[in-house]
Every structure is written in structure tokens, then in C-alpha cells.
Short mmCIF file of C-alpha atoms and ligand atoms in Angstrom, two decimals:
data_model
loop_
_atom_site.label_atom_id
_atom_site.label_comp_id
_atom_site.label_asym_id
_atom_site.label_seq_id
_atom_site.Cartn_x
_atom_site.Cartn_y
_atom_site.Cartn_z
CA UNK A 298 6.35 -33.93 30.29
CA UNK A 299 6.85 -31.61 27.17
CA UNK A 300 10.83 -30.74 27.27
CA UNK A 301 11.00 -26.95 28.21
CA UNK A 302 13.43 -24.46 27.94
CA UNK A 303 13.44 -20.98 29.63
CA UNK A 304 15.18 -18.02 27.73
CA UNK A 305 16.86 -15.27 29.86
CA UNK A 306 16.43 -12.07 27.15
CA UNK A 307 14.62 -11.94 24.59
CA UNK A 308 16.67 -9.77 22.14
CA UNK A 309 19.30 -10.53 18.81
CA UNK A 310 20.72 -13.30 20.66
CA UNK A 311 17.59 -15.20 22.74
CA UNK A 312 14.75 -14.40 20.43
CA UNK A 313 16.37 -16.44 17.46
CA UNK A 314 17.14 -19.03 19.93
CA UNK A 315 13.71 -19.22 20.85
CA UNK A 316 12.37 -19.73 17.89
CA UNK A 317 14.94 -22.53 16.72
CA UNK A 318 14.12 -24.40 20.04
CA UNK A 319 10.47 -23.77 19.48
CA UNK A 320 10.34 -25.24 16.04
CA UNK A 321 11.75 -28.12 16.83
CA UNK A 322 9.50 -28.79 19.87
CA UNK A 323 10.80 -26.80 22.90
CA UNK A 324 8.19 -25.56 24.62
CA UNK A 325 10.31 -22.36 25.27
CA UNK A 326 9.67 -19.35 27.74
CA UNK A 327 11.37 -16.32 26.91
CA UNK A 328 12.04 -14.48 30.33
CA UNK A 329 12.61 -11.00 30.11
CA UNK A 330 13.41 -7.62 32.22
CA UNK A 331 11.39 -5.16 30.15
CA UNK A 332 7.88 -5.21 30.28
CA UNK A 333 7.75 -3.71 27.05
CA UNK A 334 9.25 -6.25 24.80
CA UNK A 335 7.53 -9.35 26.53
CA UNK A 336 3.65 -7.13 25.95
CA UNK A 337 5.26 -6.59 22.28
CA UNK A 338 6.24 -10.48 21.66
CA UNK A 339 3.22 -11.85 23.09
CA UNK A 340 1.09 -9.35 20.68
CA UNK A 341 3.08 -11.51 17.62
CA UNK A 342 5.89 -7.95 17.08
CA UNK A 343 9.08 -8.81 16.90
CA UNK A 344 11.79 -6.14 17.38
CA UNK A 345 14.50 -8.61 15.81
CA UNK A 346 15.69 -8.71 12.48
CA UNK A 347 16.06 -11.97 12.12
CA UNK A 348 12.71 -12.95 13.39
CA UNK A 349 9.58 -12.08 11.17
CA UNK A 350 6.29 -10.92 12.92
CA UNK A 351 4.74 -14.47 10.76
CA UNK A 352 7.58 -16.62 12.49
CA UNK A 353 6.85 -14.99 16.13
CA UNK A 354 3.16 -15.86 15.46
CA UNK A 355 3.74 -19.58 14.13
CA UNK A 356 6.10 -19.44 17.45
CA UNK A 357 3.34 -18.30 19.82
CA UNK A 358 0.76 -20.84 18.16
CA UNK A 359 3.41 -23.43 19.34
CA UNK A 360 3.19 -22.53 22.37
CA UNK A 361 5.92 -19.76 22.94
CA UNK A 362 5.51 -17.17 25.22
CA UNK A 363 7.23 -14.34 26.76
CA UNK A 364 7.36 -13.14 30.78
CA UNK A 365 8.28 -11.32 33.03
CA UNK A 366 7.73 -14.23 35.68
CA UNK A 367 10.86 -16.21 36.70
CA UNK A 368 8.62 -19.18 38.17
CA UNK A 369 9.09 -20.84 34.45
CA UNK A 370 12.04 -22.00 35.46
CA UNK A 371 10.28 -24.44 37.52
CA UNK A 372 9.16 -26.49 34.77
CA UNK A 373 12.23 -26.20 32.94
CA UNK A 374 15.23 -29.14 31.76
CA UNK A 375 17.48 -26.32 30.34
CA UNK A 376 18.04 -22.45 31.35
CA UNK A 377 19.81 -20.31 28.54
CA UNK A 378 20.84 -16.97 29.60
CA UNK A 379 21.39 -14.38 26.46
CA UNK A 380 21.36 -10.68 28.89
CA UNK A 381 23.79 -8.14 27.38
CA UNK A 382 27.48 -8.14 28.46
CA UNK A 383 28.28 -4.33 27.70
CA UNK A 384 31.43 -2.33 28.68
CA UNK A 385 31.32 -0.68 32.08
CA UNK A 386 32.25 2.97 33.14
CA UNK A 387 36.36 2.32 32.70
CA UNK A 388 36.28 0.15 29.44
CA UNK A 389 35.90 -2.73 31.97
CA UNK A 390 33.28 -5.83 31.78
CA UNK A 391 29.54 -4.87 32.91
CA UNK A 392 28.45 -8.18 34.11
CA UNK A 393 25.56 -6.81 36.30
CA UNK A 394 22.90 -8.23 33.44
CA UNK A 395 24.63 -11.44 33.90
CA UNK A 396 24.57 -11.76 37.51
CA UNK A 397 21.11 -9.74 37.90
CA UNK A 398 19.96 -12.72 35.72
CA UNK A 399 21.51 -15.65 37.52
CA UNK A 400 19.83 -14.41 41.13
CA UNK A 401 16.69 -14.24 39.49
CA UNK A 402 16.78 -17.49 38.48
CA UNK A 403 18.84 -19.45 41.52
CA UNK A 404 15.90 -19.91 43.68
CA UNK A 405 13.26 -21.36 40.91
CA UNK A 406 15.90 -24.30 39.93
CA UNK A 407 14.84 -27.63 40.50
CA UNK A 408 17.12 -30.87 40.67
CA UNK A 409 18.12 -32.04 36.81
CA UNK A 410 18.41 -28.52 35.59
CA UNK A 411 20.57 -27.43 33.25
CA UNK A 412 21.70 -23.67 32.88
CA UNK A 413 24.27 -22.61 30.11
CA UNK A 414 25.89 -19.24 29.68
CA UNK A 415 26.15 -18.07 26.09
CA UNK A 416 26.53 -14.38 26.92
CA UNK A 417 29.85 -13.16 25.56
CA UNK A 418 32.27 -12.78 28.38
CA UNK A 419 36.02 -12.79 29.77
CA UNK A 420 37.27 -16.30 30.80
CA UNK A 421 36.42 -17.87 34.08
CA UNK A 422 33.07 -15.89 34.28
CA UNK A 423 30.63 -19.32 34.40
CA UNK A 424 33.06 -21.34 36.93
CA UNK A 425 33.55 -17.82 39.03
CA UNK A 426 30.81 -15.54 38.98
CA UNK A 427 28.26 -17.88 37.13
CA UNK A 428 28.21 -21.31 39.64
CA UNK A 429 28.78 -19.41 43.12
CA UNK A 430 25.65 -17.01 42.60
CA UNK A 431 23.27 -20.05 41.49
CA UNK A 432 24.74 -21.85 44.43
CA UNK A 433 23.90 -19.43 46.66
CA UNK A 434 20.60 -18.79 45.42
CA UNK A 435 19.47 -22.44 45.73
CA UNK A 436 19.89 -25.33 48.14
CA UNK A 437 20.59 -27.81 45.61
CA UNK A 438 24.10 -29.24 45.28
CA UNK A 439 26.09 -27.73 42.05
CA UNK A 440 27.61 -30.03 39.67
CA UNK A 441 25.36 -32.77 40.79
CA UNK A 442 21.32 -31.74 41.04
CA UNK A 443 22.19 -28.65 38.80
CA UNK A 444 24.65 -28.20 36.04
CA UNK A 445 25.96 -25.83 34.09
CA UNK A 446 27.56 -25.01 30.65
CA UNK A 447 28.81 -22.35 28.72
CA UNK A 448 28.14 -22.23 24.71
CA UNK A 449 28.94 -18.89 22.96
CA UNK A 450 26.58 -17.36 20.62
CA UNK A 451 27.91 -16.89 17.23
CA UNK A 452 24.51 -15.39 15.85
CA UNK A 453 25.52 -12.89 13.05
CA UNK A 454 22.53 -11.09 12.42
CA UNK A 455 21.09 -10.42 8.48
CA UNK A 456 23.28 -13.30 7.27
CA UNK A 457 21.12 -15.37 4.74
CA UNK A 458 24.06 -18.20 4.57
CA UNK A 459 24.54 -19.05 8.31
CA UNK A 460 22.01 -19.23 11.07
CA UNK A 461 21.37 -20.97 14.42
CA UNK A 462 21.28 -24.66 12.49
CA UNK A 463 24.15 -24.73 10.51
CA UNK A 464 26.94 -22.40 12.70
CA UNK A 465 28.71 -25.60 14.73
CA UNK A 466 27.70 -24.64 18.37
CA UNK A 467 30.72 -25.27 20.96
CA UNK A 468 30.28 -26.18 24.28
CA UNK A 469 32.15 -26.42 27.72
CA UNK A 470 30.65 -27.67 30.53
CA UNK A 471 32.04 -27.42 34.49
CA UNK A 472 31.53 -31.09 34.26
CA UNK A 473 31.15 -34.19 31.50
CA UNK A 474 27.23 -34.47 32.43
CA UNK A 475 27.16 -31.04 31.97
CA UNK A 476 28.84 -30.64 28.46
CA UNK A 477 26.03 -33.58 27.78
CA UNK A 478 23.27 -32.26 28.61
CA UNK A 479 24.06 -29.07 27.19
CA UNK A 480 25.17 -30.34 23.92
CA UNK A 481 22.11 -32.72 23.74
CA UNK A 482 19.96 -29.77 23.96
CA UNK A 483 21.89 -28.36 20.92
CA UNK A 484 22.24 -30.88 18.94
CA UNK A 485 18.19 -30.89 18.90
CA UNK A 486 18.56 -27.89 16.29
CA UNK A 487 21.84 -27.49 15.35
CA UNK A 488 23.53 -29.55 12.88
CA UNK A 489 26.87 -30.02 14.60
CA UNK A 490 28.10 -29.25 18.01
CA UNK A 491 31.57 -29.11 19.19
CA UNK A 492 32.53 -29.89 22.96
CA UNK A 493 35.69 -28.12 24.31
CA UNK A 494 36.98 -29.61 27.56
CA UNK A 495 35.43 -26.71 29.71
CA UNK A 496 33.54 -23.60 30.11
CA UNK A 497 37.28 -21.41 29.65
CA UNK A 498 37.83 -22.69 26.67
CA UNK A 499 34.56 -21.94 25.29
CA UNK A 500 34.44 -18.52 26.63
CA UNK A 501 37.91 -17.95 24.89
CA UNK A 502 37.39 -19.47 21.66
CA UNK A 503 34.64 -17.00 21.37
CA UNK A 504 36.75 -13.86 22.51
CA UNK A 505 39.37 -15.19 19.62
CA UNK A 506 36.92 -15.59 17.19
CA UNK A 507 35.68 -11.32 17.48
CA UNK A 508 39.66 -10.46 18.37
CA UNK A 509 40.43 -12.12 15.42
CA UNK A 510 38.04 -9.91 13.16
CA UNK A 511 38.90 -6.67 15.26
CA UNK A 512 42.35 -6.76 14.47
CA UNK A 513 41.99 -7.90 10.99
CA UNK A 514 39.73 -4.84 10.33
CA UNK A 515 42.38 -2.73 11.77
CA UNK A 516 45.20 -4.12 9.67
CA UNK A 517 42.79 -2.88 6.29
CA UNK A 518 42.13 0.19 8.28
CA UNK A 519 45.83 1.27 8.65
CA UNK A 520 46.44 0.41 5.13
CA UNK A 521 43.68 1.98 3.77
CA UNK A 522 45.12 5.58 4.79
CA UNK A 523 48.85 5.16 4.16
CA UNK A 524 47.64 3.57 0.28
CA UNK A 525 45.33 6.53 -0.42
CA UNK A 526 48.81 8.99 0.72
CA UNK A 527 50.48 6.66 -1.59
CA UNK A 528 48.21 7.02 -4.49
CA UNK A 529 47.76 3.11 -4.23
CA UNK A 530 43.74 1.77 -4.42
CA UNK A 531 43.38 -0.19 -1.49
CA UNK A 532 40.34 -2.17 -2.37
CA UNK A 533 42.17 -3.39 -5.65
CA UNK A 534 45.42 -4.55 -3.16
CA UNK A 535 42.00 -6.60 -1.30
CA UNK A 536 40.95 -7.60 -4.72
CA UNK A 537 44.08 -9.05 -5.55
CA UNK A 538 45.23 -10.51 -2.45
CA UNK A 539 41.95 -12.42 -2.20
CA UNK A 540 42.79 -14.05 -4.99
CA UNK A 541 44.94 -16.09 -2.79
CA UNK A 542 42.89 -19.49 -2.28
CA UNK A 543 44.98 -20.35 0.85
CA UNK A 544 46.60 -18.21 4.39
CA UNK A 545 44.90 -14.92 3.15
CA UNK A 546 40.99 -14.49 4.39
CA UNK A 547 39.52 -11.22 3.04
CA UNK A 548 38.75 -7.94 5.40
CA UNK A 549 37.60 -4.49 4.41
CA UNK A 550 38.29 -1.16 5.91
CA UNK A 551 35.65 1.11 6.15
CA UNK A 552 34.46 4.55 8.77
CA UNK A 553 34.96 2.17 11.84
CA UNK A 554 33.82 -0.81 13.76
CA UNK A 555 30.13 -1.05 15.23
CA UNK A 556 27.84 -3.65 16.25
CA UNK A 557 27.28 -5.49 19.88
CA UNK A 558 30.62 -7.63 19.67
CA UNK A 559 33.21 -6.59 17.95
CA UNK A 560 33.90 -2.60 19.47
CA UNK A 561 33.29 -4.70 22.97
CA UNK A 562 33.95 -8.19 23.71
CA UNK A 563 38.11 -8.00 22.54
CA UNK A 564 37.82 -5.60 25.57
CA UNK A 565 36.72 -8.47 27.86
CA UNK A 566 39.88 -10.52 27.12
CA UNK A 567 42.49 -7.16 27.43
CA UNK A 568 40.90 -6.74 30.77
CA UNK A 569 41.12 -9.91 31.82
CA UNK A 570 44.77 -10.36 31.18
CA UNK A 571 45.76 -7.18 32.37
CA UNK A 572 43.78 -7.98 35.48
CA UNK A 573 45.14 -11.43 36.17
CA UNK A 574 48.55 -11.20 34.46
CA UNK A 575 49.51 -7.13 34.69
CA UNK A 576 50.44 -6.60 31.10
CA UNK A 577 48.07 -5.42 28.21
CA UNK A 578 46.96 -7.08 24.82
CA UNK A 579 48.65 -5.19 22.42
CA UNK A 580 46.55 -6.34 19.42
CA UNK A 581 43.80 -5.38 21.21
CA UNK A 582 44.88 -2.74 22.36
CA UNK A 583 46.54 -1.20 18.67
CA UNK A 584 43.20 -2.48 16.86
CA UNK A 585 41.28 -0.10 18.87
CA UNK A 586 43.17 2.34 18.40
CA UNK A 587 43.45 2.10 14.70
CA UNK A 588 39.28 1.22 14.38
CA UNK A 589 38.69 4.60 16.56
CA UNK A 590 40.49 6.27 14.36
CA UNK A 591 38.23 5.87 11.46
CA UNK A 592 35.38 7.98 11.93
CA UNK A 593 37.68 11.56 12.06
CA UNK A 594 39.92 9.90 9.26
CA UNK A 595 36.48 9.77 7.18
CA UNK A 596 35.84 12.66 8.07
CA UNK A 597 39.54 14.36 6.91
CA UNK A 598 39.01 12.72 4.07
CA UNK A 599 35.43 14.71 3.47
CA UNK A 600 37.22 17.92 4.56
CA UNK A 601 39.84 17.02 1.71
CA UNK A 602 37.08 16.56 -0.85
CA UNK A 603 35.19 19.47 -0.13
CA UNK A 604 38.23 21.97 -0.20
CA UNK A 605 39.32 20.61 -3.15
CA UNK A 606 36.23 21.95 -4.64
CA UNK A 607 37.00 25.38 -2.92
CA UNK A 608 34.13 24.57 -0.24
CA UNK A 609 34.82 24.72 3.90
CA UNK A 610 33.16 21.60 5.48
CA UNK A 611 31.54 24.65 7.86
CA UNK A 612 27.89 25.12 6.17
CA UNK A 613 27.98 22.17 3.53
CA UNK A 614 25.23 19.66 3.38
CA UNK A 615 26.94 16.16 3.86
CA UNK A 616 24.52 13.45 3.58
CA UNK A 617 25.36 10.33 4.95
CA UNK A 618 23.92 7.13 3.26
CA UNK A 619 23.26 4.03 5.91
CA UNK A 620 23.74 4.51 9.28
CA UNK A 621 23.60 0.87 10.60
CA UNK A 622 26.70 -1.40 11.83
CA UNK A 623 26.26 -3.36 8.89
CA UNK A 624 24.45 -3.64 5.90
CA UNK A 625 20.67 -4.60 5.30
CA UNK A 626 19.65 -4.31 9.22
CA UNK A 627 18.38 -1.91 11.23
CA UNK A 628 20.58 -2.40 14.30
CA UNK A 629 22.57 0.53 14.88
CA UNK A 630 24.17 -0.26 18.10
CA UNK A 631 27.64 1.14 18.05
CA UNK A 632 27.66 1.78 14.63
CA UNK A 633 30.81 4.54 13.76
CA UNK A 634 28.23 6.35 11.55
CA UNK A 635 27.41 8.35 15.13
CA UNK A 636 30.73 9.62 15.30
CA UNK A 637 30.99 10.46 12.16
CA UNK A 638 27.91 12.55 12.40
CA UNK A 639 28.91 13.94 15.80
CA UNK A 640 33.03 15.34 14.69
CA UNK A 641 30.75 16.42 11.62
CA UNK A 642 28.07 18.88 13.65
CA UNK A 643 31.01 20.00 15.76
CA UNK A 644 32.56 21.26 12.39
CA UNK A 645 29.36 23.10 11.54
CA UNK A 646 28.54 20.99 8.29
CA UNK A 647 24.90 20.32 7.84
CA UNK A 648 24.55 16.78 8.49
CA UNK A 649 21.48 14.86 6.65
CA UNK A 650 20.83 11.13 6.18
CA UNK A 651 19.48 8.53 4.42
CA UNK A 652 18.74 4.97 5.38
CA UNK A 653 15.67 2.57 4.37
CA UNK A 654 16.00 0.67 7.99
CA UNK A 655 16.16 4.44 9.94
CA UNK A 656 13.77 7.13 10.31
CA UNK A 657 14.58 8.86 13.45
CA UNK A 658 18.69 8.51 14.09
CA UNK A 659 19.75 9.12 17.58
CA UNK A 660 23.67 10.60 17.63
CA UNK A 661 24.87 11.97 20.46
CA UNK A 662 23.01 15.62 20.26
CA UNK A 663 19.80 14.81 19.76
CA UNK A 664 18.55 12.65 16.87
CA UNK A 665 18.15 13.29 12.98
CA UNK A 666 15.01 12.77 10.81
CA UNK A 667 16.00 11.02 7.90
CA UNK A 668 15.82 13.09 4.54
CA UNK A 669 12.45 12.27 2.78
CA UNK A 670 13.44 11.61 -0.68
CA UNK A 671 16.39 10.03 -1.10
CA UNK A 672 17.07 11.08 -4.47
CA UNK A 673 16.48 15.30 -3.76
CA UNK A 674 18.54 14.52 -1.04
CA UNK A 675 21.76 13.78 -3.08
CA UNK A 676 21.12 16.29 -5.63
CA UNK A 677 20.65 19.17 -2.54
CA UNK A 678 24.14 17.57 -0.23
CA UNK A 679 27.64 19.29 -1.38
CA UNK A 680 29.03 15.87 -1.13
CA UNK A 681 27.02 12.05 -0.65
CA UNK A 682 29.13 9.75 1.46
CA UNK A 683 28.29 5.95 1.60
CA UNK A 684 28.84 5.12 4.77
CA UNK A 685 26.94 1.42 5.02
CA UNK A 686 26.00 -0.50 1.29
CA UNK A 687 22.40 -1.50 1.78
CA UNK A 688 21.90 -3.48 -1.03
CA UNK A 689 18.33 -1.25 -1.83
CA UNK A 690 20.72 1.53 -2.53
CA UNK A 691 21.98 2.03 -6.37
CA UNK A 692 25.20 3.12 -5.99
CA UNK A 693 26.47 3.73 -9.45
CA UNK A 694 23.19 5.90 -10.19
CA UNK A 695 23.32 7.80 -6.86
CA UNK A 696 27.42 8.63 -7.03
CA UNK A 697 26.88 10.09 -10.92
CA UNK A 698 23.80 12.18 -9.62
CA UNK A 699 25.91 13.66 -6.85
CA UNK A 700 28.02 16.69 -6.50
CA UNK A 701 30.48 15.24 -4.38
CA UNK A 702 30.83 10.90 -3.50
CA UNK A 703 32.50 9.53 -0.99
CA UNK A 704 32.41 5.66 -0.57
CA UNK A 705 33.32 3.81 2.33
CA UNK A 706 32.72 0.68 1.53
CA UNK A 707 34.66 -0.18 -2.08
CA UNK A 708 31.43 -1.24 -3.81
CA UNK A 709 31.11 2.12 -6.10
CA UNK A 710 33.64 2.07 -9.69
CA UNK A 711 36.98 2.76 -9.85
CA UNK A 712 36.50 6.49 -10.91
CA UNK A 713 34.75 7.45 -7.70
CA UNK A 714 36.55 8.97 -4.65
CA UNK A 715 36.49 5.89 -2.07
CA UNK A 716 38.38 5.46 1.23
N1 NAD B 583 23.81 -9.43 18.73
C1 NAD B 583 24.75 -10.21 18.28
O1 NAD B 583 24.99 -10.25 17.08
C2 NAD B 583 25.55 -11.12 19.20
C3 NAD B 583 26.34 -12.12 18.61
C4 NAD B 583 27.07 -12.97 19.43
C5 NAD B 583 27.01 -12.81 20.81
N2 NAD B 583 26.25 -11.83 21.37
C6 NAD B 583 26.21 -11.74 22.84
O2 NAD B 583 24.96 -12.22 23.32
C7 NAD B 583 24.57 -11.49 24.48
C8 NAD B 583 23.18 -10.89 24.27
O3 NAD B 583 23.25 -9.95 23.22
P1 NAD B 583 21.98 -9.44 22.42
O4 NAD B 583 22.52 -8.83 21.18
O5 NAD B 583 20.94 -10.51 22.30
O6 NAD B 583 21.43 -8.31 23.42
P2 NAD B 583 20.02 -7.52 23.31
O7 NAD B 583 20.25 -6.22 23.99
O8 NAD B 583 19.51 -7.57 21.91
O9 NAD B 583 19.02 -8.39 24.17
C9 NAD B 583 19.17 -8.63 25.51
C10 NAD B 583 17.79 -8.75 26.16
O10 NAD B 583 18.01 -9.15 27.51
C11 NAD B 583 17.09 -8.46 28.33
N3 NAD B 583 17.60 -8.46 29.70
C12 NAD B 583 18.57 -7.68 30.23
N4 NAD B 583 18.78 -8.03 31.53
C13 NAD B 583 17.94 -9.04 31.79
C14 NAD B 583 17.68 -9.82 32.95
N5 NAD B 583 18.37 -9.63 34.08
N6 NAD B 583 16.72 -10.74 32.90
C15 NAD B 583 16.02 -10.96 31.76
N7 NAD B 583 16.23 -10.26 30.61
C16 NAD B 583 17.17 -9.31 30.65
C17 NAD B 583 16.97 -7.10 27.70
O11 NAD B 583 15.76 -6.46 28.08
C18 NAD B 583 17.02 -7.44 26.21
O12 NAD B 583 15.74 -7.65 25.67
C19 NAD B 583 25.67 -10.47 24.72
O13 NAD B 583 26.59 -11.00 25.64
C20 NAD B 583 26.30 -10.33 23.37
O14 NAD B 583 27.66 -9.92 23.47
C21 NAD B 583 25.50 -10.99 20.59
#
């Protein structure tokens, strides 16, 4: 029998997945909630970045398909489940993707399955919420005719250097057959794979790993406002200090923190200690803080451009330039352009945008059409601010064309006004 793999969710985490599997032979299912995307991936569109229409068709031809049908777990050696792990009402863990997932699938196991978590998520979530739902959904004996694994994803979408094959994969299984199978089903794409000694470990390395670059980012944050009070250039402190070749690793502040993991997942470990221990996180805890900050700070910091031009922020065009979480994707899932936009309409500015990946922008009042001609644009805006570097976008032409430039992100000369 072919070896198959089922999916759970199709999106930035399981459609790459899918497609490594798939190229090296998986016959892979991608199992998915929405109706939409599975009519969309089976007609060769791929809503992911990372994955090219030609690669979804080359993936199809193989043999690839998406569903809405849980019965391919049936027929298959290894279950992955990639659902979202969002923040709940209270800041606290939404697992109901998670568990919604693992019912769905419990009853269609068959013995010599092997199902591996790589959601993001707070420790103990595969040995406690994970093994008793599957064990309840199924009458075959965990640990021994089923097993299961947890193996973070550490998928960082748009990067050109690092990708499913060469990011070392890590692994923790609830058992030593477990960690095997799962890491043999890894190590079928991915160059190295790393076995921690269980699923907690795995699902903490990973919640290290994002808290890690959260508070980092919040270190350059804070300094980036007291050095522009203090007349000092932050980004040339970063340029020097990176010169460093040991103990220093190089962040950048900028309007905020966005994206899937890093606003969220440090939230999954605060929670978690608070919950089991009683006291907080205070890195995580500070680091939001200071990253929250960011958007109104940008936004001071257009008020203090504009005025000292003699101009109120109430009635000026302020373009923003990129809207994404990160540069040269479309995703703009939690991206602190939004805020900016939003403290910026509640001012009474006239907010307009720019970004090759976005035509219609959704912020929290409606959504924005993006400004036809990019170049018009800057010449009409009282002040440009860069707020994510696309590489398309020529920064030293646009910031000389423009009344008024703001960048956010360091990457314009010395002589314009950056954060
Ligand atoms: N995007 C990233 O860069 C990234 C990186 C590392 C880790 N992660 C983690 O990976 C997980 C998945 O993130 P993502 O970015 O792929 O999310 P996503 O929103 O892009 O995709 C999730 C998909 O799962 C589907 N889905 C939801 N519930 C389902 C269910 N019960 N059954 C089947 N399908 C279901 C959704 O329809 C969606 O297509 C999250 O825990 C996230 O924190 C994401």
C-alpha cells in the first residue's frame, strides 16, 4: 500500500506540508473545514504564499487532493493536524480548532496510526487535551494501536533561505514508538530531525523560540523611542552592535508586531503558568506591552512630523506604504498596520494606502481600496510613511518625491525621518 498521510487544514502551515510530503511520495489528503478552500485547491488555486498555483497542480497530478471527508483517515499511516490555535475572548488559548479536529478524526483511526500535533500550543495540550479526546473517540488502545506525537511548525512564510527541508524538525512523542514513527515520517523530507524526550518539551521549545523573538522586538522597540528623545539613531546603535560576531543576534523595531505567532502564541505560555503556577510571565507580559505600544507611538511620531510643518494630523492625507506583517507577502493577519490606520481615522487624517500584495484592506471600520497609482499617491499624501519594506518598493526615489517620509523600517538614508 502507497504510504498516506492525511492533513488536518489546509492553510500557511498544512498546505506547505502537503506539498513537501507529496513530492516525496506521500500520497497526502488535505482535510479541511471550509468548503471553499478544498473546491479552490482541487481547481489547482492556492491561497498560500508559499505554494504556487504550478506546484498545487504538479501536487494534484501526484495524486493530492483536498476534502471535506474525514473517512481518509482510514487509509492513513500518519495524521498531521495544522487547525489554527488563536487567542480566545480573555487573551486565553482557543483550542476549539484543535479539539473540533481531533473528534473528527477519533472514530476513522485504525490500529498503526500515527497522529502528531504541530499546532502551536501551551504545554501539556497533546498528553491532556490531545490523547483523552482520540481515546474517547475510538476503541483502540492509546499508546499501543495508536500513537501520537507532537512536532512544532517552524514554517516562516516568504523566506527564500529556510523551508520545510532544511528547518531541523523536533519531535516529542507520548512514547519511544511514537517519537519513531513520527520522526521517520519527517525525516522522509526534512533534512534533520531532532527528538526531545516528550511532547512538553516540544510544545515549549516552540513557545521559547516566538517568546524569544517577542521580547527581543520589544527590547528595540523601547529603545527606539527613548534614542529618537535622545537625538541618538537607533538603527545605527543596531548597525553597530551587529557587528558583534558572538552573544548579540540582530532585532529591529518597527510600528508593532503582527503575524499568526508572534502577537499570540507567547500568550499560550503566560497563561499557562499563571494558570498552573499563579504568577505571570513578566517578559511576556512587558513585551506586550511595549509591542502594543507601537502603533500610537508611530502614530505620535506622524503627529510630530506633521506639526512641525505647521499641519494638524486632522484632514492630512497620510499614506501608508505596505500593510502586511512582513515584507513581500500578502498575509496580513495581525499586522499593526490596522491599528495604525484605525488611531489614524479616529484622528480625522485621511488615511490612503499602498501595497502590491493588497487591493481591498480590511481595518477595523470598514476596508480601504488601495490608491491606484502609487506614485500620484505620494506626491497627493501630506506625509508617506513606510510602514512594511516590500522589496518592489524604491524607497530612496519614493521618500525624495514626498512631502513628508516617515520610515519604519530603517531601510531609507540617514537624512530621512525614521522611527
Ligand atoms: N502561519 C505561520 O507562519 C505559522 C508558523 C508556525 C506555526 N504556526 C501554527 O500552525 C497552526 C496553523 O496555522 P496556519 O497559519 O496554517 O493557519 P491557517 O488559518 O492558515 O490555516 C488553518 C486551516 O485549518 C482549517 N481548519 C480549521 N479548523 C479545522 C478543522 N476542525 N478541521 C479541518 N480544518 C480546519 C481552516 O479552514 C484553515 O484552512 C497554528 O497553531 C499556528 O500558530 C503557524
Amino acid at each position: 500500500m502507497t504510504d498516506t498521510v492525511t492533513i488536518v487544514g489546509q492553510g500557511y502551515v498544512g498546505l506547505p506540508l502537503a506539498e513537501a510530503a507529496s513530492e516525496v511520495g506521500w500520497r497526502v489528503w488535505g482535510l479541511e473545514a471550509s468548503s471553499r478552500v478544498v473546491t479552490q485547491l482541487n481547481r489547482g488555486q492556492s491561497h498560500v504564499d508559499d505554494i504556487s498555483d504550478q506546484q498545487l497542480e504538479r501536487m494534484l497530478g501526484r495524486g493530492y487532493a483536498a476534502t471535506l471527508d474525514p473517512s481518509c483517515v482510514s487509509r492513513s499511516q500518519i495524521v498531521v493536524i495544522c487547525v489554527p490555535t488563536p487567542l480566545g475572548d480573555a487573551g486565553s488559548p482557543d483550542l476549539s480548532a484543535v479539539t473540533a479536529a481531533v473528534t473528527t478524526i477519533a472514530p476513522h483511526l485504525t490500529s498503526g496510526t500515527t497522529v502528531i500535533l504541530e499546532s502551536t500550543t501551551y504545554p501539556g495540550t497533546t498528553e491532556e487535551v490531545v490523547l483523552p479526546l482520540l481515546s474517547s473517540g475510538t476503541h483502540l488502545t492509546p499508546n499501543q494501536e495508536f500513537l501520537v506525537a507532537f512536532s512544532p511548525e517552524r514554517v516562516n512564510p516568504g523566506d527564500k533561505k529556510f523551508g520545510i527541508r532544511n528547518t531541523p524538525k523536533l519531535v516529542g512523542g507520548l512514547t519511544k514508538e511514537a517519537s519513531e514513527a513520527a520522526s521517520a515520517f519527517y525525516a522522509s523530507f526534512v533534512e534533520q530531525v531532532v527528538v526531545l524526550s516528550g511532547p512538553r518539551e516540544a510544545e515549549t521549545a516552540k513557545l521559547l523560540e516566538n517568546t524569544f523573538r517577542h521580547v527581543n522586538i520589544a527590547l528595540v522597540n523601547e529603545m527606539a523611542k527613548f534614542c529618537h528623545e535622545l537625538g541618538i539613531d537607533i538603527w545605527e546603535v543596531i548597525r553597530g552592535a551587529s557587528t558583534k560576531p558572538f552573544g548579540f543576534m540582530r532585532f529591529t523595531p518597527g510600528p508593532g508586531v503582527g503575524g499568526h505567532c508572534i502577537p499570540i502564541d507567547p500568550n499560550y505560555l503566560s497563561f499557562e503558568v499563571r494558570k498552573e503556577l499563579g504568577y505571570p510571565f513578566r517578559f511576556v507580559e512587558l513585551a506586550q506591552e511595549i509591542n502594543n505600544s507601537m502603533p500610537r507611538y508611530v502614530v505620535d511620531r506622524i503627529v510630530e512630523a506633521l506639526n512641525d510643518v505647521g499641519k494638524p494630523l486632522n484632514g492630512s492625507r497620510v499614506l501608508l506604504l505596505g500593510v502586511t506583517y512582513k515584507p513581500d507577502i500578502a498575509d496580513q493577519r495581525e499586522s499593526p498596520a490596522i491599528p495604525v490606520a484605525d488611531i489614524l481615522r479616529q484622528k480625522k487624517a485621511r488615511v490612503e494606502f499602498y501595497d502590491p500584495y493588497v487591493e481591498n484592506w480590511a481595518i477595523s471600520d470598514g476596508s480601504l481600496e488601495r490608491s491606484r497609482e502609487l506614485e500620484a499617491a505620494v506626491l497627493g499624501a501630506d506625509i508617506v510613511v513606510l510602514l512594511q519594506a516590500h522589496s518592489s518598493f524604491d524607497v530612496e526615489s519614493l521618500s525624495s518625491s514626498a512631502a513628508l517620509f516617515l520610515d519604519t523600517q530603517g531601510v531609507s538614508s540617514e537624512n530621512v525621518l525614521r522611527l
